[in-house]
JSON list of C-alpha atoms in Angstrom, two decimals:
[
{"chain": "Q", "resi": 1, "resn": "GLY", "atom": "CA", "xyz": [0.00, 0.00, 0.00]},
{"chain": "Q", "resi": 2, "resn": "TRP", "atom": "CA", "xyz": [0.83, 3.66, -0.32]},
{"chain": "Q", "resi": 3, "resn": "THR", "atom": "CA", "xyz": [0.71, 6.12, 2.59]},
{"chain": "Q", "resi": 4, "resn": "GLY", "atom": "CA", "xyz": [0.37, 9.88, 2.35]},
{"chain": "Q", "resi": 5, "resn": "GLU", "atom": "CA", "xyz": [0.12, 12.64, 4.90]},
{"chain": "Q", "resi": 6, "resn": "ILE", "atom": "CA", "xyz": [-0.83, 16.31, 4.74]},
{"chain": "Q", "resi": 7, "resn": "HIS", "atom": "CA", "xyz": [-0.42, 18.72, 7.61]},
{"chain": "Q", "resi": 8, "resn": "GLY", "atom": "CA", "xyz": [-0.35, 22.42, 8.35]},
{"chain": "Q", "resi": 9, "resn": "ARG", "atom": "CA", "xyz": [-1.00, 25.04, 11.01]},
{"chain": "Q", "resi": 10, "resn": "VAL", "atom": "CA", "xyz": [-3.78, 27.49, 11.74]},
{"chain": "Q", "resi": 11, "resn": "VAL", "atom": "CA", "xyz": [-2.69, 30.73, 13.38]},
{"chain": "Q", "resi": 12, "resn": "CYS", "atom": "CA", "xyz": [-4.43, 33.79, 14.80]},
{"chain": "Q", "resi": 13, "resn": "ASP", "atom": "CA", "xyz": [-2.85, 36.79, 13.08]},
{"chain": "Q", "resi": 14, "resn": "VAL", "atom": "CA", "xyz": [-3.50, 39.16, 16.00]},
{"chain": "Q", "resi": 15, "resn": "CYS", "atom": "CA", "xyz": [-2.43, 42.36, 14.24]},
{"chain": "Q", "resi": 16, "resn": "GLY", "atom": "CA", "xyz": [-3.92, 41.35, 10.89]},
{"chain": "Q", "resi": 17, "resn": "ASP", "atom": "CA", "xyz": [-0.65, 42.05, 9.06]},
{"chain": "Q", "resi": 18, "resn": "SER", "atom": "CA", "xyz": [-0.61, 38.73, 7.16]},
{"chain": "Q", "resi": 19, "resn": "SER", "atom": "CA", "xyz": [2.68, 37.68, 8.71]},
{"chain": "Q", "resi": 20, "resn": "ILE", "atom": "CA", "xyz": [3.38, 35.44, 11.68]},
{"chain": "Q", "resi": 21, "resn": "ALA", "atom": "CA", "xyz": [4.93, 37.46, 14.50]},
{"chain": "Q", "resi": 22, "resn": "PRO", "atom": "CA", "xyz": [5.58, 36.89, 18.24]},
{"chain": "Q", "resi": 23, "resn": "GLU", "atom": "CA", "xyz": [2.17, 38.30, 19.27]},
{"chain": "Q", "resi": 24, "resn": "ASP", "atom": "CA", "xyz": [0.35, 35.76, 17.10]},
{"chain": "Q", "resi": 25, "resn": "HIS", "atom": "CA", "xyz": [-0.83, 32.47, 18.53]},
{"chain": "Q", "resi": 26, "resn": "VAL", "atom": "CA", "xyz": [-1.96, 29.12, 17.19]},
{"chain": "Q", "resi": 27, "resn": "LEU", "atom": "CA", "xyz": [-5.63, 28.21, 17.05]},
{"chain": "Q", "resi": 28, "resn": "GLU", "atom": "CA", "xyz": [-6.75, 24.97, 18.64]},
{"chain": "Q", "resi": 29, "resn": "GLY", "atom": "CA", "xyz": [-9.89, 23.27, 17.33]},
{"chain": "Q", "resi": 30, "resn": "ALA", "atom": "CA", "xyz": [-9.94, 25.15, 14.01]},
{"chain": "Q", "resi": 31, "resn": "GLU", "atom": "CA", "xyz": [-11.57, 23.17, 11.20]},
{"chain": "Q", "resi": 32, "resn": "VAL", "atom": "CA", "xyz": [-9.80, 22.47, 7.92]},
{"chain": "Q", "resi": 33, "resn": "ALA", "atom": "CA", "xyz": [-11.13, 20.62, 4.88]},
{"chain": "Q", "resi": 34, "resn": "VAL", "atom": "CA", "xyz": [-8.81, 18.72, 2.57]},
{"chain": "Q", "resi": 35, "resn": "LEU", "atom": "CA", "xyz": [-10.12, 17.51, -0.79]},
{"chain": "Q", "resi": 36, "resn": "CYS", "atom": "CA", "xyz": [-7.96, 15.07, -2.75]},
{"chain": "Q", "resi": 37, "resn": "ILE", "atom": "CA", "xyz": [-8.33, 13.57, -6.20]},
{"chain": "Q", "resi": 38, "resn": "THR", "atom": "CA", "xyz": [-6.79, 10.13, -6.62]},
{"chain": "Q", "resi": 39, "resn": "LYS", "atom": "CA", "xyz": [-5.03, 8.69, -9.68]},
{"chain": "Q", "resi": 40, "resn": "SER", "atom": "CA", "xyz": [-8.18, 6.69, -10.41]},
{"chain": "Q", "resi": 41, "resn": "GLY", "atom": "CA", "xyz": [-10.24, 9.91, -10.44]},
{"chain": "Q", "resi": 42, "resn": "GLU", "atom": "CA", "xyz": [-12.00, 9.45, -7.10]},
{"chain": "Q", "resi": 43, "resn": "VAL", "atom": "CA", "xyz": [-12.58, 12.55, -4.96]},
{"chain": "Q", "resi": 44, "resn": "ILE", "atom": "CA", "xyz": [-12.00, 12.08, -1.25]},
{"chain": "Q", "resi": 45, "resn": "ASN", "atom": "CA", "xyz": [-13.04, 14.72, 1.26]},
{"chain": "Q", "resi": 46, "resn": "TYR", "atom": "CA", "xyz": [-11.28, 14.89, 4.64]},
{"chain": "Q", "resi": 47, "resn": "GLN", "atom": "CA", "xyz": [-12.15, 16.97, 7.67]},
{"chain": "Q", "resi": 48, "resn": "ALA", "atom": "CA", "xyz": [-9.51, 17.80, 10.25]},
{"chain": "Q", "resi": 49, "resn": "PHE", "atom": "CA", "xyz": [-9.27, 19.86, 13.42]},
{"chain": "Q", "resi": 50, "resn": "THR", "atom": "CA", "xyz": [-6.15, 21.49, 14.84]},
{"chain": "Q", "resi": 51, "resn": "ASN", "atom": "CA", "xyz": [-4.58, 20.22, 18.06]},
{"chain": "Q", "resi": 52, "resn": "SER", "atom": "CA", "xyz": [-3.24, 22.31, 20.97]},
{"chain": "Q", "resi": 53, "resn": "LYS", "atom": "CA", "xyz": [-0.22, 23.24, 18.83]},
{"chain": "Q", "resi": 54, "resn": "GLY", "atom": "CA", "xyz": [-2.48, 24.51, 16.03]},
{"chain": "Q", "resi": 55, "resn": "ILE", "atom": "CA", "xyz": [-1.56, 21.60, 13.75]},
{"chain": "Q", "resi": 56, "resn": "TYR", "atom": "CA", "xyz": [-3.98, 19.52, 11.68]},
{"chain": "Q", "resi": 57, "resn": "THR", "atom": "CA", "xyz": [-3.09, 16.24, 9.99]},
{"chain": "Q", "resi": 58, "resn": "VAL", "atom": "CA", "xyz": [-4.74, 14.12, 7.32]},
{"chain": "Q", "resi": 59, "resn": "ALA", "atom": "CA", "xyz": [-3.25, 10.71, 6.57]},
{"chain": "Q", "resi": 60, "resn": "GLU", "atom": "CA", "xyz": [-4.34, 7.79, 4.42]},
{"chain": "Q", "resi": 61, "resn": "THR", "atom": "CA", "xyz": [-3.09, 4.39, 3.36]},
{"chain": "Q", "resi": 62, "resn": "MET", "atom": "CA", "xyz": [-4.38, 3.11, 0.03]},
{"chain": "Q", "resi": 63, "resn": "PRO", "atom": "CA", "xyz": [-3.31, 1.06, -2.99]},
{"chain": "Q", "resi": 64, "resn": "GLU", "atom": "CA", "xyz": [-0.63, 2.72, -5.14]},
{"chain": "Q", "resi": 65, "resn": "SER", "atom": "CA", "xyz": [-3.12, 2.90, -8.04]},
{"chain": "Q", "resi": 66, "resn": "ASP", "atom": "CA", "xyz": [-5.55, 4.94, -5.90]},
{"chain": "Q", "resi": 67, "resn": "ARG", "atom": "CA", "xyz": [-3.03, 7.32, -4.34]},
{"chain": "Q", "resi": 68, "resn": "TRP", "atom": "CA", "xyz": [-3.59, 11.07, -4.15]},
{"chain": "Q", "resi": 69, "resn": "GLU", "atom": "CA", "xyz": [-2.74, 13.05, -7.26]},
{"chain": "Q", "resi": 70, "resn": "SER", "atom": "CA", "xyz": [-3.71, 16.57, -6.25]},
{"chain": "Q", "resi": 71, "resn": "CYS", "atom": "CA", "xyz": [-5.31, 18.14, -3.21]},
{"chain": "Q", "resi": 72, "resn": "LEU", "atom": "CA", "xyz": [-6.94, 21.34, -2.05]},
{"chain": "Q", "resi": 73, "resn": "ALA", "atom": "CA", "xyz": [-6.72, 22.38, 1.60]},
{"chain": "Q", "resi": 74, "resn": "ARG", "atom": "CA", "xyz": [-8.89, 25.19, 2.93]},
{"chain": "Q", "resi": 75, "resn": "PRO", "atom": "CA", "xyz": [-9.81, 26.61, 6.31]},
{"chain": "Q", "resi": 76, "resn": "ILE", "atom": "CA", "xyz": [-13.48, 26.13, 7.24]},
{"chain": "Q", "resi": 77, "resn": "SER", "atom": "CA", "xyz": [-13.89, 27.81, 10.59]},
{"chain": "Q", "resi": 78, "resn": "SER", "atom": "CA", "xyz": [-12.20, 29.01, 13.73]},
{"chain": "Q", "resi": 79, "resn": "TYR", "atom": "CA", "xyz": [-14.02, 28.57, 17.02]},
{"chain": "Q", "resi": 80, "resn": "HIS", "atom": "CA", "xyz": [-11.86, 31.07, 18.85]},
{"chain": "Q", "resi": 81, "resn": "GLU", "atom": "CA", "xyz": [-13.77, 33.91, 20.58]},
{"chain": "Q", "resi": 82, "resn": "GLN", "atom": "CA", "xyz": [-11.99, 36.79, 18.84]},
{"chain": "Q", "resi": 83, "resn": "CYS", "atom": "CA", "xyz": [-10.09, 35.28, 15.92]},
{"chain": "Q", "resi": 84, "resn": "THR", "atom": "CA", "xyz": [-12.82, 34.34, 13.43]},
{"chain": "Q", "resi": 85, "resn": "ARG", "atom": "CA", "xyz": [-12.17, 36.29, 10.21]},
{"chain": "Q", "resi": 86, "resn": "LYS", "atom": "CA", "xyz": [-10.26, 34.48, 7.47]},
{"chain": "Q", "resi": 87, "resn": "GLY", "atom": "CA", "xyz": [-6.93, 36.20, 6.94]},
{"chain": "Q", "resi": 88, "resn": "ASP", "atom": "CA", "xyz": [-6.44, 35.53, 3.23]},
{"chain": "Q", "resi": 89, "resn": "ALA", "atom": "CA", "xyz": [-8.95, 36.28, 0.51]},
{"chain": "Q", "resi": 90, "resn": "HIS", "atom": "CA", "xyz": [-7.71, 33.21, -1.38]},
{"chain": "Q", "resi": 91, "resn": "SER", "atom": "CA", "xyz": [-7.95, 30.83, 1.52]},
{"chain": "Q", "resi": 92, "resn": "GLY", "atom": "CA", "xyz": [-7.60, 27.56, -0.40]},
{"chain": "Q", "resi": 93, "resn": "VAL", "atom": "CA", "xyz": [-4.22, 26.04, -1.18]},
{"chain": "Q", "resi": 94, "resn": "LYS", "atom": "CA", "xyz": [-4.01, 23.71, -4.21]},
{"chain": "Q", "resi": 95, "resn": "PHE", "atom": "CA", "xyz": [-1.06, 21.38, -4.63]},
{"chain": "Q", "resi": 96, "resn": "THR", "atom": "CA", "xyz": [-0.04, 18.27, -6.52]},
{"chain": "Q", "resi": 97, "resn": "TYR", "atom": "CA", "xyz": [0.84, 15.30, -4.39]},
{"chain": "Q", "resi": 98, "resn": "ASN", "atom": "CA", "xyz": [3.58, 13.27, -6.05]},
{"chain": "Q", "resi": 99, "resn": "LEU", "atom": "CA", "xyz": [5.53, 12.18, -2.98]},
{"chain": "Q", "resi": 100, "resn": "PRO", "atom": "CA", "xyz": [6.63, 8.60, -2.41]},
{"chain": "Q", "resi": 101, "resn": "SER", "atom": "CA", "xyz": [4.91, 6.51, 0.24]},
{"chain": "Q", "resi": 102, "resn": "GLY", "atom": "CA", "xyz": [5.54, 7.58, 3.82]},
{"chain": "Q", "resi": 103, "resn": "ASN", "atom": "CA", "xyz": [6.27, 11.22, 3.00]},
{"chain": "Q", "resi": 104, "resn": "SER", "atom": "CA", "xyz": [4.22, 14.22, 4.06]},
{"chain": "Q", "resi": 105, "resn": "HIS", "atom": "CA", "xyz": [3.26, 17.53, 2.48]},
{"chain": "Q", "resi": 106, "resn": "THR", "atom": "CA", "xyz": [3.24, 20.68, 4.60]},
{"chain": "Q", "resi": 107, "resn": "VAL", "atom": "CA", "xyz": [0.65, 23.31, 3.67]},
{"chain": "Q", "resi": 108, "resn": "LYS", "atom": "CA", "xyz": [1.44, 26.98, 4.39]},
{"chain": "Q", "resi": 109, "resn": "PRO", "atom": "CA", "xyz": [-0.25, 28.24, 7.57]},
{"chain": "Q", "resi": 110, "resn": "PHE", "atom": "CA", "xyz": [-3.84, 29.46, 7.37]},
{"chain": "Q", "resi": 111, "resn": "LEU", "atom": "CA", "xyz": [-4.40, 32.79, 9.12]},
{"chain": "Q", "resi": 112, "resn": "TYR", "atom": "CA", "xyz": [-7.43, 34.12, 10.96]},
{"chain": "Q", "resi": 113, "resn": "LYS", "atom": "CA", "xyz": [-7.75, 37.75, 12.06]},
{"chain": "Q", "resi": 114, "resn": "PRO", "atom": "CA", "xyz": [-9.53, 39.18, 15.08]},
{"chain": "Q", "resi": 115, "resn": "VAL", "atom": "CA", "xyz": [-12.76, 41.07, 14.51]},
{"chain": "Q", "resi": 116, "resn": "SER", "atom": "CA", "xyz": [-11.11, 44.09, 16.16]},
{"chain": "Q", "resi": 117, "resn": "VAL", "atom": "CA", "xyz": [-7.33, 44.56, 16.06]},
{"chain": "Q", "resi": 118, "resn": "PRO", "atom": "CA", "xyz": [-5.78, 45.34, 19.49]},
{"chain": "Q", "resi": 119, "resn": "MET", "atom": "CA", "xyz": [-4.50, 48.86, 20.24]},
{"chain": "Q", "resi": 120, "resn": "TYR", "atom": "CA", "xyz": [-0.85, 47.75, 20.62]},
{"chain": "Q", "resi": 121, "resn": "CYS", "atom": "CA", "xyz": [-0.69, 46.84, 16.93]}
]
């Protein structure tokens, strides 16, 4: 069989400056959807939530002939009290998955912004 893994982080961009800085913090329990198309043309939809370190992971073992070919990861929602606005207008990340079995693909962090930016920003 073939094994693939996709992971990434979800971060609260406290100052809304689209960069990760010391004042920013990870978001636990944020929901991410990962959609993959396999070599055989099947579409598989995964749902993942971030852990206490703000990291989500999707992993699958399947026959080599059914392995992922391309995927789309996108943030669905943040359940944090303040940090609920999606940080990037183009929130989905598309990528081809052509890694050998046992390797993992890291998706760039998804950012959420607070509804109101703190004064110290």
